Coordinates of C-alpha atoms in Angstrom, one line a residue:
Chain A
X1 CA 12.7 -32.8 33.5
X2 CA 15.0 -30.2 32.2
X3 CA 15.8 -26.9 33.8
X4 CA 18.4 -24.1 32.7
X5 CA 19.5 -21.9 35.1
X6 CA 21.1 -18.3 34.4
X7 CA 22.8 -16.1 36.9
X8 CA 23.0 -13.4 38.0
X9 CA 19.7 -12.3 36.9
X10 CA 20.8 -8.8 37.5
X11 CA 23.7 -6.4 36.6
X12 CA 25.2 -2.9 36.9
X13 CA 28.3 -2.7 35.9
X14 CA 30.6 0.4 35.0
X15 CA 32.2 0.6 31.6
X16 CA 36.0 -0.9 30.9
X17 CA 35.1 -3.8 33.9
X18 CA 35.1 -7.5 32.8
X19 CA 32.2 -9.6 32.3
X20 CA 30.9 -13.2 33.5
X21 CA 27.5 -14.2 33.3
X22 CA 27.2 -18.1 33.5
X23 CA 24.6 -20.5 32.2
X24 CA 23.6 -24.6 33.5
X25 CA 21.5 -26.9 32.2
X26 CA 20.1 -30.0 34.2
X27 CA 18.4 -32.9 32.9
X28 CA 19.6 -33.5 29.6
X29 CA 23.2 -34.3 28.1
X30 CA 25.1 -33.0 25.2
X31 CA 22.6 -30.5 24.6
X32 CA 23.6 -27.5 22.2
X33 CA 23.8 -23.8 23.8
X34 CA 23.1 -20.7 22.8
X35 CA 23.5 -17.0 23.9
X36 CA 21.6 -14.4 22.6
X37 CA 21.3 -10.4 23.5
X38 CA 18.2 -8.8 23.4
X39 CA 18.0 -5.0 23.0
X40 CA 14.9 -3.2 25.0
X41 CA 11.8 -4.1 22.6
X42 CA 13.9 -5.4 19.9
X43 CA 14.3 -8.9 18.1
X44 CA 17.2 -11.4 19.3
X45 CA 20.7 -10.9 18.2
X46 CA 22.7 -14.7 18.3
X47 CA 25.6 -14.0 20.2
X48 CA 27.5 -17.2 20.5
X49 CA 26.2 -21.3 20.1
X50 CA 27.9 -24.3 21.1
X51 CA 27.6 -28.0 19.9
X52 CA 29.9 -30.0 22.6
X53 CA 32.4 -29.3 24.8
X54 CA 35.0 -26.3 23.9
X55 CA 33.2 -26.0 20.6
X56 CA 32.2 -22.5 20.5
X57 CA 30.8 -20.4 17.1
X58 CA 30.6 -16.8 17.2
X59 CA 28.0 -15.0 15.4
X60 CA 28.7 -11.5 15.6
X61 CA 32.5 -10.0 16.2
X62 CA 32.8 -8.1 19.6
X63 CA 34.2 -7.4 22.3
X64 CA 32.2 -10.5 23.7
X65 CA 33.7 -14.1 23.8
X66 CA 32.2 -17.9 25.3
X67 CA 33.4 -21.0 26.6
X68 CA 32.0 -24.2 27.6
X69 CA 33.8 -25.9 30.0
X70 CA 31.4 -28.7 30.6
X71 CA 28.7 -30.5 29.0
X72 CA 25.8 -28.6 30.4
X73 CA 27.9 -25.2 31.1
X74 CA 28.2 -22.1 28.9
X75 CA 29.7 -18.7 30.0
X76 CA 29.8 -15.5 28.7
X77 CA 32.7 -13.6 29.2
X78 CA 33.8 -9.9 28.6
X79 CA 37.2 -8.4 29.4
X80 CA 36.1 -4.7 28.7
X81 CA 32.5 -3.8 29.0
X82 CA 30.9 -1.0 26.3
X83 CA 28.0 0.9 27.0
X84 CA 26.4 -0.9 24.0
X85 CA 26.7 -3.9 25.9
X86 CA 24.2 -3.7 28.0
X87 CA 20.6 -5.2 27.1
X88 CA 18.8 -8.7 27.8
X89 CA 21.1 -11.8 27.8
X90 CA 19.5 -14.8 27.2
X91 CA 21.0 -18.6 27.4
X92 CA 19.5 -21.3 25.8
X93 CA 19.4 -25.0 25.3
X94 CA 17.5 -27.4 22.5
X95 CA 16.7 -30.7 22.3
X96 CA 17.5 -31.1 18.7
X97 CA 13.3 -29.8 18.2
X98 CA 12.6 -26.9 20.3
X99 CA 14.6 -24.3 21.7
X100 CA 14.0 -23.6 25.7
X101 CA 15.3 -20.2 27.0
X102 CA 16.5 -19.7 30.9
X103 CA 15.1 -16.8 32.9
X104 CA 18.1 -14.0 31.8
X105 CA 20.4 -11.6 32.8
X106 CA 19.3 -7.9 32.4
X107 CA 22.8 -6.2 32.1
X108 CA 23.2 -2.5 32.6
X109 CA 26.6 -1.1 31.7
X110 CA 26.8 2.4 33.2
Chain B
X1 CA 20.9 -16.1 6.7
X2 CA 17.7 -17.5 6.6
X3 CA 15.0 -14.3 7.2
X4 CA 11.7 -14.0 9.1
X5 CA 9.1 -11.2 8.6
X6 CA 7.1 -10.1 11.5
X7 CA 4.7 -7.4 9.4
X8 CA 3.1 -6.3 12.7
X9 CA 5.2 -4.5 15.4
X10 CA 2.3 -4.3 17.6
X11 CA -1.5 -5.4 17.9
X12 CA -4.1 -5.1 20.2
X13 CA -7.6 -7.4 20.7
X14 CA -10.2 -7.3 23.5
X15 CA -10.6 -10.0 25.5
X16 CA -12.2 -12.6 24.5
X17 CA -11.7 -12.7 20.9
X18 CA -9.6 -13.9 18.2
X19 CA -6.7 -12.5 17.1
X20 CA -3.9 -13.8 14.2
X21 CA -0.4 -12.5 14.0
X22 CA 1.7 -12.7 10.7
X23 CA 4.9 -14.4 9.5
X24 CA 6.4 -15.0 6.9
X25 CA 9.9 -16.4 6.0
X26 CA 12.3 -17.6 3.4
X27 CA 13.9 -20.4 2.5
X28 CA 14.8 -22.9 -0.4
X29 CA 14.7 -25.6 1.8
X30 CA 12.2 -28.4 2.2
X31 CA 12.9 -30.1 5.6
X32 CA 12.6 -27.5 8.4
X33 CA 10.9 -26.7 11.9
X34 CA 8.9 -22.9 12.4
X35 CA 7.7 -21.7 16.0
X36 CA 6.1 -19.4 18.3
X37 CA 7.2 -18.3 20.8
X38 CA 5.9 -15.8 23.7
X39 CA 7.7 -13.0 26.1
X40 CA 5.6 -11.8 28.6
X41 CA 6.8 -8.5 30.6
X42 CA 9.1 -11.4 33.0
X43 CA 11.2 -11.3 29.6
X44 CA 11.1 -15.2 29.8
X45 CA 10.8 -16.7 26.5
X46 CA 7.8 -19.4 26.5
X47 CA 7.3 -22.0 23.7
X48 CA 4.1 -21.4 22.2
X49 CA 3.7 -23.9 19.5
X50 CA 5.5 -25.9 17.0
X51 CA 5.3 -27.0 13.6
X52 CA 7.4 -29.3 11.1
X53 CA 7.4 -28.6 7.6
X54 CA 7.1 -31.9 6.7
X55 CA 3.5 -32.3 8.4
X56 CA 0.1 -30.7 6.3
X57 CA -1.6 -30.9 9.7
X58 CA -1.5 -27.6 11.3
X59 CA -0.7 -27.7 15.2
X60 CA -2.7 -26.7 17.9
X61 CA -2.0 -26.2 21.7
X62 CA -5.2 -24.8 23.5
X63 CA -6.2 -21.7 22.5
X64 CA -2.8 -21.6 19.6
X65 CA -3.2 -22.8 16.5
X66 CA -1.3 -22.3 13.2
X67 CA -1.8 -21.5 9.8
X68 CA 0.7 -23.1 7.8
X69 CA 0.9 -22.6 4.3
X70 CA 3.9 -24.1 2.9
X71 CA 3.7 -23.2 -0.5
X72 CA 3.3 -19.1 0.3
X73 CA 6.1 -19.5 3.1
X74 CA 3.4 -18.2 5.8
X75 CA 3.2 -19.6 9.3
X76 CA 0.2 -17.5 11.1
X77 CA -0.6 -17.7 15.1
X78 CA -4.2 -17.4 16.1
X79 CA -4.6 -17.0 19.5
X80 CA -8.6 -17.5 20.7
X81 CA -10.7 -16.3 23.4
X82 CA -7.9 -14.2 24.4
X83 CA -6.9 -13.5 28.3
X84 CA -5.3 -11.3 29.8
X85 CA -2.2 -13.4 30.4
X86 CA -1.9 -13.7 26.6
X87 CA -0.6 -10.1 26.4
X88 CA 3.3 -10.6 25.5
X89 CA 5.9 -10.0 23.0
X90 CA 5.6 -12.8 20.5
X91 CA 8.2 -14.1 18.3
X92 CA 8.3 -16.4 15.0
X93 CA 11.0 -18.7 14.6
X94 CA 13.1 -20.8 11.9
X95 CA 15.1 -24.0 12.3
X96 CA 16.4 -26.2 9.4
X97 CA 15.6 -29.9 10.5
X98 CA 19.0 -30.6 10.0
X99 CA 20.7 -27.2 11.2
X100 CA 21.7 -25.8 15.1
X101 CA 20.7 -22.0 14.8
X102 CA 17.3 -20.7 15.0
X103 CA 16.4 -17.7 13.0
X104 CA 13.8 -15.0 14.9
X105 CA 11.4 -12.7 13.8
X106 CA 11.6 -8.8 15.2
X107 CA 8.5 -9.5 16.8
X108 CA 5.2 -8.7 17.5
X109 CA 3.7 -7.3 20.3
X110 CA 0.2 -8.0 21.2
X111 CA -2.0 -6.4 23.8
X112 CA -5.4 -7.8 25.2
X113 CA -7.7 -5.2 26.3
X114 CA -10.1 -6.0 29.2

């Protein structure tokens, strides 16, 4: 069966400090990835997807960037942290049908 | 960018009963997938149900069912004999059959009352 695994699942970091949070999948191949944001009781914002390998689509300009190194990994990097950067960050994987979410990374940038 | 209208920011329903949450969405397209999904207070996004466009037979899972109506570009949840595990954030969702993004929903937030 397929998992997705997101780490860490928690974050405090001050403003101006770089970013990494980091996203797996097991049990599947070539699967297309997926970060979204989610602002406290709020709708999610598409951050980033990813169709293969190095192939990365940005959906909204910021101070935010990705990069998929392998198949089943997808990272979300930041140089320079804002304090609107901080929310809900959620990875996700489909199948070419569904859409399947990992557990999430609840980043606060103080 | 495909849109999806979530009418009801938040509901409530005692437990027990039936309750149906709204959506509506636009498109010009013909071949497409539409979802539910649900976020409990863990924040972890669970797929409710699923439905293809292309099928007149509304799904069920359980207690979940839909109401599709392709023509009016509605795509209803009804969640019966509710428990208190079904209280959540609940989101509708868009996917062309033949696209990679999913378009969400704000959301609806539903609370069962014991």
């Amino acid at each position: 069966s397929q998992t997705i695994h997101q780490w860490p699942a928690t974050l405090v970091q001050p403003v101006g400090s770089p970013l990494s949070l980091e996203c797996t999948v097991e049990g599947t191949s070539n699967p297309n990835l997926y970060w979204y944001r989610q602002a406290a009781g709020r709708g999610l914002q598409l951050l980033f997807y990813s169709v293969g390998i190095g192939q990365i689509s940005s959906e909204v300009p910021q101070n935010l960037s990705a990069s998929r190194p392998q198949d089943r990994q997808f990272i979300l990097s930041s140089k320079k942290l804002l304090l609107s950067d901080s929310g809900f960050y959620l990875c996700a994987w489909t199948n070419g049908y569904e859409q399947y979410f990992g557990p999430g990374t609840r980043l606060t940038v103080t | 960018a495909q849109t999806v209208t979530q009418s009801q920011p938040e509901m409530s329903v005692q437990e027990a009963e039936t309750v149906t949450l709204s959506c509506t969405y636009d498109t010009s397209e013909s071949n497409y997938y539409l979802f539910w999904y649900k976020q409990p207070p863990s924040r972890q996004m669970i797929l409710v149900i699923r439905q293809e466009a292309y099928k007149q037979q509304n799904a069920t899972e359980n207690r979940f069912s839909v109401n599709f109506q392709k023509a009016a570009k509605s795509f209803s949840l009804k969640i019966s004999d509710s428990q208190l595990g079904d209280t959540a954030m609940y989101f509708c969702a868009f996917r062309w059959s033949t696209g990679n993004q999913f378009y969400f929903g704000t959301g609806t937030s539903l609370t069962v009352i014991p």
